[in-house]
Tab-separated table of C-alpha atoms and ligand atoms in Angstrom:
chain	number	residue	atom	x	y	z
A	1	UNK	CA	-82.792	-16.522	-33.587
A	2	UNK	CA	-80.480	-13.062	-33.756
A	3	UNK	CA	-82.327	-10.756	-30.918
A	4	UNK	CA	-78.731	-8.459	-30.617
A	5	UNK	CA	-80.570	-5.992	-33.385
A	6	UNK	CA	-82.297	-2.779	-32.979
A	7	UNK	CA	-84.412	-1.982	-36.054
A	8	UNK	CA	-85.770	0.913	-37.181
A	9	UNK	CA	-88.873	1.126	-39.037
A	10	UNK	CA	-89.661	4.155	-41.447
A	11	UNK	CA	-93.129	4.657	-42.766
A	12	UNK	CA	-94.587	2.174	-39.115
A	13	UNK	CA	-97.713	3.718	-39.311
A	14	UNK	CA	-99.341	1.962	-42.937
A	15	UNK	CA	-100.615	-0.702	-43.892
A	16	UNK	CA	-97.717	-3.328	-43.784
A	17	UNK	CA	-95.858	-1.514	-40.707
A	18	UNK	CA	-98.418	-1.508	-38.387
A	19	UNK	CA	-98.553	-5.672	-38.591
A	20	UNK	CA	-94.440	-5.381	-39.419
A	21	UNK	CA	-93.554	-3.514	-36.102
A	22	UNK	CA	-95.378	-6.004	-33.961
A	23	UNK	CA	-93.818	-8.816	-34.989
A	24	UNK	CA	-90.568	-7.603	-35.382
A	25	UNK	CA	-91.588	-6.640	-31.455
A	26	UNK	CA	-92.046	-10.410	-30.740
A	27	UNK	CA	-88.892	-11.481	-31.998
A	28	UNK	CA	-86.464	-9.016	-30.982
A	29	UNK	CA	-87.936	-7.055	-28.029
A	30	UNK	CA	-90.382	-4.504	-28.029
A	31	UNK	CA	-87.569	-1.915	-26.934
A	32	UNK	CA	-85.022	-2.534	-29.375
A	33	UNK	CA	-87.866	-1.700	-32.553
A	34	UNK	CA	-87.850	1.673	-33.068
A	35	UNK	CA	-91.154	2.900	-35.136
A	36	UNK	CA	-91.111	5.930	-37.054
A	37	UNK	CA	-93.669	7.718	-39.176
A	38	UNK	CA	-95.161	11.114	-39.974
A	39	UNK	CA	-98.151	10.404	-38.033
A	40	UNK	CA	-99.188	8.760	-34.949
A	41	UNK	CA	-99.509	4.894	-35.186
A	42	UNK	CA	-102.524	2.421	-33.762
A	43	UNK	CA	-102.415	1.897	-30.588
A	44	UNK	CA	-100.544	-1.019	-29.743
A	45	UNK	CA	-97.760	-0.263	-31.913
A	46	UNK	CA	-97.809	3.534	-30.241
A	47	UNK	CA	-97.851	2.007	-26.484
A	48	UNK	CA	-95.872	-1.106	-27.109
A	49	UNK	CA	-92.276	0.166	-27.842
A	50	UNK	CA	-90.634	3.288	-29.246
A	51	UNK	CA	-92.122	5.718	-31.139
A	52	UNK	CA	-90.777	9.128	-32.889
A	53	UNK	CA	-92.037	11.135	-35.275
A	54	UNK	CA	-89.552	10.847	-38.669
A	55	UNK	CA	-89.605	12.477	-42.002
A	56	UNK	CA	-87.736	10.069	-44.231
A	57	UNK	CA	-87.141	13.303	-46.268
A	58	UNK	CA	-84.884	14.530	-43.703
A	59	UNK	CA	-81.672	13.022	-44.140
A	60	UNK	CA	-80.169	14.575	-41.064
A	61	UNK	CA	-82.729	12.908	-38.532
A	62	UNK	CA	-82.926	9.946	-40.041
A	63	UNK	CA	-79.233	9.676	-39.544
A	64	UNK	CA	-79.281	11.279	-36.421
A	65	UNK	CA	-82.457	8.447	-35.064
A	66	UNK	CA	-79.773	5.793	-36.417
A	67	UNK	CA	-76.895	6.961	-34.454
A	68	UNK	CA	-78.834	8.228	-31.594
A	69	UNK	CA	-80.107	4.174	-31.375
A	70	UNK	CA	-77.531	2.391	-32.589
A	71	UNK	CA	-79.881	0.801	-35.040
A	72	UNK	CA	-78.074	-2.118	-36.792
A	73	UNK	CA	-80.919	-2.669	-39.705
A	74	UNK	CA	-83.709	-0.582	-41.148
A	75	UNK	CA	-86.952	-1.445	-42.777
A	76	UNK	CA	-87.923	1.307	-45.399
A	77	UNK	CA	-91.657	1.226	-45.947
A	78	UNK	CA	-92.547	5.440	-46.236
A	79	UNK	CA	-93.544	5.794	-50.410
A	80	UNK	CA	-96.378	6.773	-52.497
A	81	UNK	CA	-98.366	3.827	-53.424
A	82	UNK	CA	-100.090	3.363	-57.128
A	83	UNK	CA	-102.868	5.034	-56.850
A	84	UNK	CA	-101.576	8.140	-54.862
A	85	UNK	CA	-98.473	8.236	-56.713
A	86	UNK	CA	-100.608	9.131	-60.025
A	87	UNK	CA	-102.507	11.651	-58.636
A	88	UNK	CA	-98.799	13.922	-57.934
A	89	UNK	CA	-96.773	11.952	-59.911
A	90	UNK	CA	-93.303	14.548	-59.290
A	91	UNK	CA	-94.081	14.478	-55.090
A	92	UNK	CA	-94.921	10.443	-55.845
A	93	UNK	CA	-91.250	10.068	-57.695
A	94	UNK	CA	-89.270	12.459	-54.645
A	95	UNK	CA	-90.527	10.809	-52.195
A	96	UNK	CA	-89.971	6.795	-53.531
A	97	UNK	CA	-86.443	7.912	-54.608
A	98	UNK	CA	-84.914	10.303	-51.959
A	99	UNK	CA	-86.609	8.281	-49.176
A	100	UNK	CA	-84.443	5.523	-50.644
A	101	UNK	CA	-81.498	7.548	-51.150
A	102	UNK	CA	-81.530	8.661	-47.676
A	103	UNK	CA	-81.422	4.872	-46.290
A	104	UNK	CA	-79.227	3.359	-49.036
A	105	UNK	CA	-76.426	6.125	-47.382
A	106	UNK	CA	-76.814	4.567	-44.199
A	107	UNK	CA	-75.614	1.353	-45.553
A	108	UNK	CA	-72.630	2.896	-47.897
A	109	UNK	CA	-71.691	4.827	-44.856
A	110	UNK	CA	-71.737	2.167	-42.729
A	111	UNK	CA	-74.208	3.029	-40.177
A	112	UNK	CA	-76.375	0.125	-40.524
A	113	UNK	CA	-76.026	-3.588	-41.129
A	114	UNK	CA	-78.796	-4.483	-42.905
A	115	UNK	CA	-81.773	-2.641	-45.177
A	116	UNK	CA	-84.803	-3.962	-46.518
A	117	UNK	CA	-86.898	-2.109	-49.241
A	118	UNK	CA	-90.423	-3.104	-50.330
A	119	UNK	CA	-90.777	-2.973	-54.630
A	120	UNK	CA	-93.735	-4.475	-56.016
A	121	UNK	CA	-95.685	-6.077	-58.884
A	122	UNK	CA	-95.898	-2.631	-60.491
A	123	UNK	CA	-92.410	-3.214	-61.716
A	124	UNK	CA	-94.477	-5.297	-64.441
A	125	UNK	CA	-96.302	-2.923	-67.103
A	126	UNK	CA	-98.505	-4.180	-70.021
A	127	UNK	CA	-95.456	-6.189	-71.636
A	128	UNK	CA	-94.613	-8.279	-68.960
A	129	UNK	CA	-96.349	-11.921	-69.548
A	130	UNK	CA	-99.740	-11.614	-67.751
A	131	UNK	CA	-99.606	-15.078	-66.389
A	132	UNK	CA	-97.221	-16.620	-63.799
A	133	UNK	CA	-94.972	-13.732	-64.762
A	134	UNK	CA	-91.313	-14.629	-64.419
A	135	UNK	CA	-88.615	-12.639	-61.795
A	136	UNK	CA	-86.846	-11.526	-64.901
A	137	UNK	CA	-88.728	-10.553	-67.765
A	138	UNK	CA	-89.666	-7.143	-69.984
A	139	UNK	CA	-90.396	-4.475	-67.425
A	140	UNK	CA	-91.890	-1.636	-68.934
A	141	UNK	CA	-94.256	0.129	-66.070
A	142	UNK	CA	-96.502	2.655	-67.205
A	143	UNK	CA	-97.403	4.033	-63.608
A	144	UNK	CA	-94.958	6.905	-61.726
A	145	UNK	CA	-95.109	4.366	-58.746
A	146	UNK	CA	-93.886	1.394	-60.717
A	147	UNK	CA	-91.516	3.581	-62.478
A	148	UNK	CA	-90.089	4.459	-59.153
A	149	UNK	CA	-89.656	0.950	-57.721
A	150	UNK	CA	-88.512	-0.263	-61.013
A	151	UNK	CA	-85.389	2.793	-60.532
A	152	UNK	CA	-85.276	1.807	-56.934
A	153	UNK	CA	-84.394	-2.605	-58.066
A	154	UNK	CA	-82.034	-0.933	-59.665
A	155	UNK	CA	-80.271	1.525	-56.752
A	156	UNK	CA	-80.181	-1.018	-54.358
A	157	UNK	CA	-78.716	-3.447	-56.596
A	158	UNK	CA	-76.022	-0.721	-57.568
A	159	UNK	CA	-75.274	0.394	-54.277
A	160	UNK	CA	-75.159	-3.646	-53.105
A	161	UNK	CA	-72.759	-3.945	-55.782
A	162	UNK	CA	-70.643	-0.335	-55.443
A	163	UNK	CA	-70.424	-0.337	-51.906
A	164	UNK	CA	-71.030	-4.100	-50.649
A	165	UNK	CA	-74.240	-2.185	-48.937
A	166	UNK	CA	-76.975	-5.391	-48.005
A	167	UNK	CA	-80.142	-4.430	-48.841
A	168	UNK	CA	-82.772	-6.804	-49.722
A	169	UNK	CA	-86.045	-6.617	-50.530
A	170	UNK	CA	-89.320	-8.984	-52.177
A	171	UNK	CA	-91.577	-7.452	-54.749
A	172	UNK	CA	-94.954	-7.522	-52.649
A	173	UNK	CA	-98.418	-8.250	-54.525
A	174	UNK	CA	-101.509	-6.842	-53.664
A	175	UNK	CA	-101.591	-6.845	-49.611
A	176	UNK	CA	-104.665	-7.762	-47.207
A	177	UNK	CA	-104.664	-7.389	-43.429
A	178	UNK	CA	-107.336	-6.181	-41.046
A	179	UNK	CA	-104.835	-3.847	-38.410
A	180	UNK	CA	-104.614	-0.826	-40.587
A	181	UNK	CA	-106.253	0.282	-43.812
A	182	UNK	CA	-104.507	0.322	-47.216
A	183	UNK	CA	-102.685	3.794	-47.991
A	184	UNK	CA	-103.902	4.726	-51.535
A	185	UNK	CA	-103.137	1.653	-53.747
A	186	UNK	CA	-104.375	-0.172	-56.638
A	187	UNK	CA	-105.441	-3.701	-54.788
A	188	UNK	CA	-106.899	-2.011	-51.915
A	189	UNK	CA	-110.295	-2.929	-52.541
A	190	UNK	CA	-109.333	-6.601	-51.676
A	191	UNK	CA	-109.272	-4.968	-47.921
A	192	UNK	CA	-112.196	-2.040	-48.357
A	193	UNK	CA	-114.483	-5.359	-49.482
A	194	UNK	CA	-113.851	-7.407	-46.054
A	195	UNK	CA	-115.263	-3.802	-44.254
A	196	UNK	CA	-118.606	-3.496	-46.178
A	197	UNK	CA	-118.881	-7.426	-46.280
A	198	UNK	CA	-118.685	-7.281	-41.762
A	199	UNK	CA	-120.691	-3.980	-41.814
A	200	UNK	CA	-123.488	-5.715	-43.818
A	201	UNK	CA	-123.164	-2.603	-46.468
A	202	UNK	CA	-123.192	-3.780	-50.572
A	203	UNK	CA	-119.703	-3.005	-51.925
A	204	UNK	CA	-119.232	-0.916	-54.941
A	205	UNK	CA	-116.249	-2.334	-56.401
A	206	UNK	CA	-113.730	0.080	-58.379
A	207	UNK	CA	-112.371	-2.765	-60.779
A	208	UNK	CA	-114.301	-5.124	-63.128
A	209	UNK	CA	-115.509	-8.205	-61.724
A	210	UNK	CA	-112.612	-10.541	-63.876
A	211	UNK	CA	-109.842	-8.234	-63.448
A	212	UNK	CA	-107.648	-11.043	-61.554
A	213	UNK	CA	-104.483	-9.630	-59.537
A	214	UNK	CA	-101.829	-10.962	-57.539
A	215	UNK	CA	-102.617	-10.949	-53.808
A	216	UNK	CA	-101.037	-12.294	-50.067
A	217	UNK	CA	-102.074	-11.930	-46.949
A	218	UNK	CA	-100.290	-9.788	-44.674
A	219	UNK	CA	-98.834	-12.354	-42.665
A	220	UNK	CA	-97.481	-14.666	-45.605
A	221	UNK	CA	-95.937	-10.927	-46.276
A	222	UNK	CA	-94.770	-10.192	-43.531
A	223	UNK	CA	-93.028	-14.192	-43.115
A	224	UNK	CA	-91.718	-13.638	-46.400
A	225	UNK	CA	-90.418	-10.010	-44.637
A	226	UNK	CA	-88.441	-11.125	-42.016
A	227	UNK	CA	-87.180	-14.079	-43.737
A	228	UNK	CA	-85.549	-12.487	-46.381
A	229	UNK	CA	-83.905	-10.371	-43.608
A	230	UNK	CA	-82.884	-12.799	-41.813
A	231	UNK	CA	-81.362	-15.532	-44.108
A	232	UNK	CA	-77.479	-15.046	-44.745
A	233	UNK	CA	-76.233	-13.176	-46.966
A	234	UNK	CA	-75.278	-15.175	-49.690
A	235	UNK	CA	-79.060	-16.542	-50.095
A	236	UNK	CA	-79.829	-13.610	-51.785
A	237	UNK	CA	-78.991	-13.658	-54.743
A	238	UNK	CA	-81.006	-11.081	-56.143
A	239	UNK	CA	-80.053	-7.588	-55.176
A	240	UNK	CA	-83.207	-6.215	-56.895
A	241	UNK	CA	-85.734	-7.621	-55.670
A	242	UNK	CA	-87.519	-10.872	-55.688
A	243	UNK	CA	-90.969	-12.042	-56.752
A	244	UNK	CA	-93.215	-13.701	-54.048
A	245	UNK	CA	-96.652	-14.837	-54.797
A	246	UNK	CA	-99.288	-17.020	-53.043
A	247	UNK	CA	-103.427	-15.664	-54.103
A	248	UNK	CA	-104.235	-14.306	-57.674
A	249	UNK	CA	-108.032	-13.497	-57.649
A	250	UNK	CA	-110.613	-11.287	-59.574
A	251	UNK	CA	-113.500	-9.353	-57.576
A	252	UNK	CA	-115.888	-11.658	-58.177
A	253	UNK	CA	-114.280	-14.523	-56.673
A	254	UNK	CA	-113.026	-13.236	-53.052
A	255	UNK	CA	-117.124	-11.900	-53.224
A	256	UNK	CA	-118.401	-15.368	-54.033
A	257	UNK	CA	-115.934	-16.674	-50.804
A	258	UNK	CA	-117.049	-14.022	-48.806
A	259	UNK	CA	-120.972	-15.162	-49.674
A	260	UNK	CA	-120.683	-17.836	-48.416
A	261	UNK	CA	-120.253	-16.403	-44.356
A	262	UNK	CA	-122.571	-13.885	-45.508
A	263	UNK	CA	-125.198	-14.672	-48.197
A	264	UNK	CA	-126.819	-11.265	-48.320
A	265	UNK	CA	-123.814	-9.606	-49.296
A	266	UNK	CA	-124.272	-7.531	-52.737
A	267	UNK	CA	-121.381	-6.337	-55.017
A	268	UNK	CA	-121.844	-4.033	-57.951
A	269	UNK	CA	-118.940	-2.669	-60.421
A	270	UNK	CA	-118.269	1.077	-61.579
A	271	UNK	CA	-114.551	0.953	-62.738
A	272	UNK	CA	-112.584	4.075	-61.832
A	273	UNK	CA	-108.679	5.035	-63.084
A	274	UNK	CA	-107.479	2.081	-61.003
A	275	UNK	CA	-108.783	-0.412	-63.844
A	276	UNK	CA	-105.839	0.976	-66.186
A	277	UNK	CA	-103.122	0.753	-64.085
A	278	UNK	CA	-104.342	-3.221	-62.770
A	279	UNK	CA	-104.765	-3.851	-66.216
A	280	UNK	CA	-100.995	-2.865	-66.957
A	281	UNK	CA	-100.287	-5.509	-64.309
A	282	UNK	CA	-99.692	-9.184	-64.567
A	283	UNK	CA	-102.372	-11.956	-63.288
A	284	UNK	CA	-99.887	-13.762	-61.447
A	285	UNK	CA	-96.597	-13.977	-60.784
A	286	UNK	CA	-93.624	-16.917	-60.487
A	287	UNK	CA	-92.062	-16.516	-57.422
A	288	UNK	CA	-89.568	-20.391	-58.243
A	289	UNK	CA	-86.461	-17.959	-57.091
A	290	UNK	CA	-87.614	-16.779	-53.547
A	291	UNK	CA	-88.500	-21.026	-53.245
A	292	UNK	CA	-85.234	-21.853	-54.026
A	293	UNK	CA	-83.081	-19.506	-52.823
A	294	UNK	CA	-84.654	-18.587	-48.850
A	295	UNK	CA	-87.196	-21.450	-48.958
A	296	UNK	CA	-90.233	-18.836	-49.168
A	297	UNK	CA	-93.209	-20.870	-48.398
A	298	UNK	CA	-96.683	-19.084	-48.422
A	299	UNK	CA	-99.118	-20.535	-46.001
A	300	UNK	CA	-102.686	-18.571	-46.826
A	301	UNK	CA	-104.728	-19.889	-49.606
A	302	UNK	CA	-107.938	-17.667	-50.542
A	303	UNK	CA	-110.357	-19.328	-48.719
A	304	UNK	CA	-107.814	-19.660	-45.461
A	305	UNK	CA	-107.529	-15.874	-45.672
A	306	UNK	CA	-111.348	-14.625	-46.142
A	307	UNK	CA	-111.846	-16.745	-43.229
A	308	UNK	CA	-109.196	-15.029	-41.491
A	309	UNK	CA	-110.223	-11.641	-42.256
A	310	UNK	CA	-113.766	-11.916	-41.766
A	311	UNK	CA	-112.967	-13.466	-38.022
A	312	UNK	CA	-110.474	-10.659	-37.174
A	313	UNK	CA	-112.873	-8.121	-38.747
A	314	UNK	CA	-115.707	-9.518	-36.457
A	315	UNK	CA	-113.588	-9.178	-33.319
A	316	UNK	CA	-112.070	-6.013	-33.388
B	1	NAD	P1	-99.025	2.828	-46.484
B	1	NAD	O1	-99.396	3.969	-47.360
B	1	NAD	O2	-100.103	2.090	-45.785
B	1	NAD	O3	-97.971	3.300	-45.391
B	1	NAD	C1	-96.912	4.173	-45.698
B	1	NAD	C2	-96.579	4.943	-44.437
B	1	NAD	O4	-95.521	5.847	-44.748
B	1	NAD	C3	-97.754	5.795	-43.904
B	1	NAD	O5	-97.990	5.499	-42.555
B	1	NAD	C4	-97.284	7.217	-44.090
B	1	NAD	O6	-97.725	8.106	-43.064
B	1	NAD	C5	-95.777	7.050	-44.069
B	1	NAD	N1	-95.084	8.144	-44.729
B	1	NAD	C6	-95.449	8.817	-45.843
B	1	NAD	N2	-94.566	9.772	-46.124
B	1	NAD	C7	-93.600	9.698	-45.171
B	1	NAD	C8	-92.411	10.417	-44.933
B	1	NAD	N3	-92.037	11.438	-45.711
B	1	NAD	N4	-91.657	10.058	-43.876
B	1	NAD	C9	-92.035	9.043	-43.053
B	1	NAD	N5	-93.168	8.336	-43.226
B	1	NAD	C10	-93.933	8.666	-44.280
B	1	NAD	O7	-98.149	1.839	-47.369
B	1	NAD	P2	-97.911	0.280	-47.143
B	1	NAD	O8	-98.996	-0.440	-47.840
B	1	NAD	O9	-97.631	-0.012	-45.738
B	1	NAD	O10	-96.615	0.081	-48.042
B	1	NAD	C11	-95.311	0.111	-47.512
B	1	NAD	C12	-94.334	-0.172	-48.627
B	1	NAD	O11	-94.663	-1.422	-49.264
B	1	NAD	C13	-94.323	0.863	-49.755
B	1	NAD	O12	-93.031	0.976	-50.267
B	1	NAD	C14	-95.202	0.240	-50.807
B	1	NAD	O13	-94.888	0.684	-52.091
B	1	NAD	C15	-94.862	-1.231	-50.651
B	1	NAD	N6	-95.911	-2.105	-51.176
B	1	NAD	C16	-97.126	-2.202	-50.548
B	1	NAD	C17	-98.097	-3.030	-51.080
B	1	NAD	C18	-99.452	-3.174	-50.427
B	1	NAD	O14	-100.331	-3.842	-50.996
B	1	NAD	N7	-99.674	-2.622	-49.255
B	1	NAD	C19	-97.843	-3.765	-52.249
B	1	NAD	C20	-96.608	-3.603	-52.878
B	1	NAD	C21	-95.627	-2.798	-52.316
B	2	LIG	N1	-100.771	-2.690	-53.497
B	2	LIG	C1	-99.922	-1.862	-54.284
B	2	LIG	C2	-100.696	-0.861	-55.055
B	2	LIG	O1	-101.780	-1.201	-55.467
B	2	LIG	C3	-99.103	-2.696	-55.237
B	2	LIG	O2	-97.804	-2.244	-55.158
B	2	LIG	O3	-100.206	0.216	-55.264
């Protein structure tokens, strides 16, 4: 296991950094995983190593952080997510693309090793097949945020290409976890239902009860994270980015396995905006070229990871 790295980690504070930093903590020391965000993290990830306060907008720091550190790779998780995105679509698109920018030029300038950058299922738009939706099909996204990681696929695979920059990255579904809340997208009432279900409080649910997504639980995610990054080079094969996939669920069913820990539990269904932009999304998704080309291997089925939350839920 490489330990010789010290990472930095833009955008440490959300959702998938908070559970990214601390593993990343376990594996290569908690000193050499440098977390950076706009505002303060939980915590554990606050107390447990590094910590500065970074504005991915600000090429100069974030250059100056890198040098300053010596970081050797960077994971780039600061963006706009779908539902956010749409409500300032022109601040949604700067900050996806020149948060990107700004990291991308530490590779071409050869600052850093390594770069990983999350895109996501919103690559997919209404023409995409809906079922077990292939890694390269039509992608016509009708959201700013999938427009902007559908742009970004296609910078890091230039600048991969251009300037031999390696940058590597998985196209996450839907995300669960219980250590942070979801930052303002689409699927995040797969987490806000868990909350209600533990605080005994009915759940009004802003999707239709069949609208069935792809889903993972964060630490499928964040396996699938770290193995991407750490597999040699020439695994990756796709500069864009790769499909991974393990749930695909509607609203009724994660409520029906959460009924059954807690039987009094009561879901009702007032769709918002978010039904139009999961309905421009595909059902599920093939993820054959992540299995054969880094051995991805999702461990969390749908009942192993209501289970999971509701325990960790309970707990904390
Ligand atoms: P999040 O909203 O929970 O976290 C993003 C973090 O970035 C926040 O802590 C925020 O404070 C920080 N941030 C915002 N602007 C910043 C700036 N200018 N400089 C530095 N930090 C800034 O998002 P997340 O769910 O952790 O997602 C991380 C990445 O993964 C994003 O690129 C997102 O598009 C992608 N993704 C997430 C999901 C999911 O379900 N969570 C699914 C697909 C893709
Ligand atoms: N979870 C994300 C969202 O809903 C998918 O990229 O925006």
């Amino acid at each position: 296991m490489p330990k010789s790295e010290t990472i930095l980690v833009i955008g440490a504070s959300g959702q998938i950094g908070t559970d990214l930093v601390l593993k990343l903590r376990e594996i290569y020391g908690s000193s050499n995983v440098i977390a950076t965000d706009l505002k303060t993290p939980v915590y554990e990830v606050y107390e447990g190593g590094p910590f500065e306060v970074l504005d991915v907008l600000d090429k100069e720091k974030v250059h100056k952080i890198v040098k300053h550190y010596k970081v050797t790779q960077v994971y780039l998780l600061a963006a706009l997510l779908s539902a956010t995105a749409e409500q300032n679509p022109k601040f949604g698109w700067n900050l996806n693309m020149s948060g990107l920018f700004n990291v991308l030029s530490l590779g071409s300038e050869q600052l850093v090793k390594k770069i990983f950058w999350p895109s996501s299922i919103a690559v997919f738009g209404p023409t995409s097949p809906k079922q077990n939706c292939p890694q390269h099909t039509i992608t016509e996204p009708t959201t700013v945020y999938g427009i902007s990681k559908l742009a970004g696929e296609g910078w890091c695979t230039y600048f991969h290409k251009k300037y031999g920059v390696d940058v590597r990255s998985v196209r996450y579904p839907g995300l669960i976890s219980h250590k942070s809340q979801p930052g303002g997208g689409t699927t995040d009432y797969a987490v806000h239902i868990f909350h209600h279900a533990i605080k005994r409080k009915a759940y009004k649910c802003y999707l239709e009860k069949d609208t069935y997504l792809p889903m993972m639980y964060m630490d499928d995610a964040i396996q699938a994270t770290i193995q991407i990054m750490q597999v040699p080079s020439e695994k990756v094969l796709i500069r864009s980015s790769y499909n991974i996939a393990s749930l695909s669920f509607s609203p009724e069913e994660i409520y029906h396995q959460i009924k059954k820990q807690y039987p009094d539990f009561k879901i009702s269904y007032k769709p918002d905006h978010r039904q139009e932009y999961a309905d421009s999304w595909p059902a599920s998704i093939d993820d054959s070229y992540a299995k054969q080309h880094w051995n991805w291997d999702p461990k969390y089925n749908l009942e192993k990871t209501t289970q999971r939350m509701l325990k960790q839920l309970k707990t904390t």
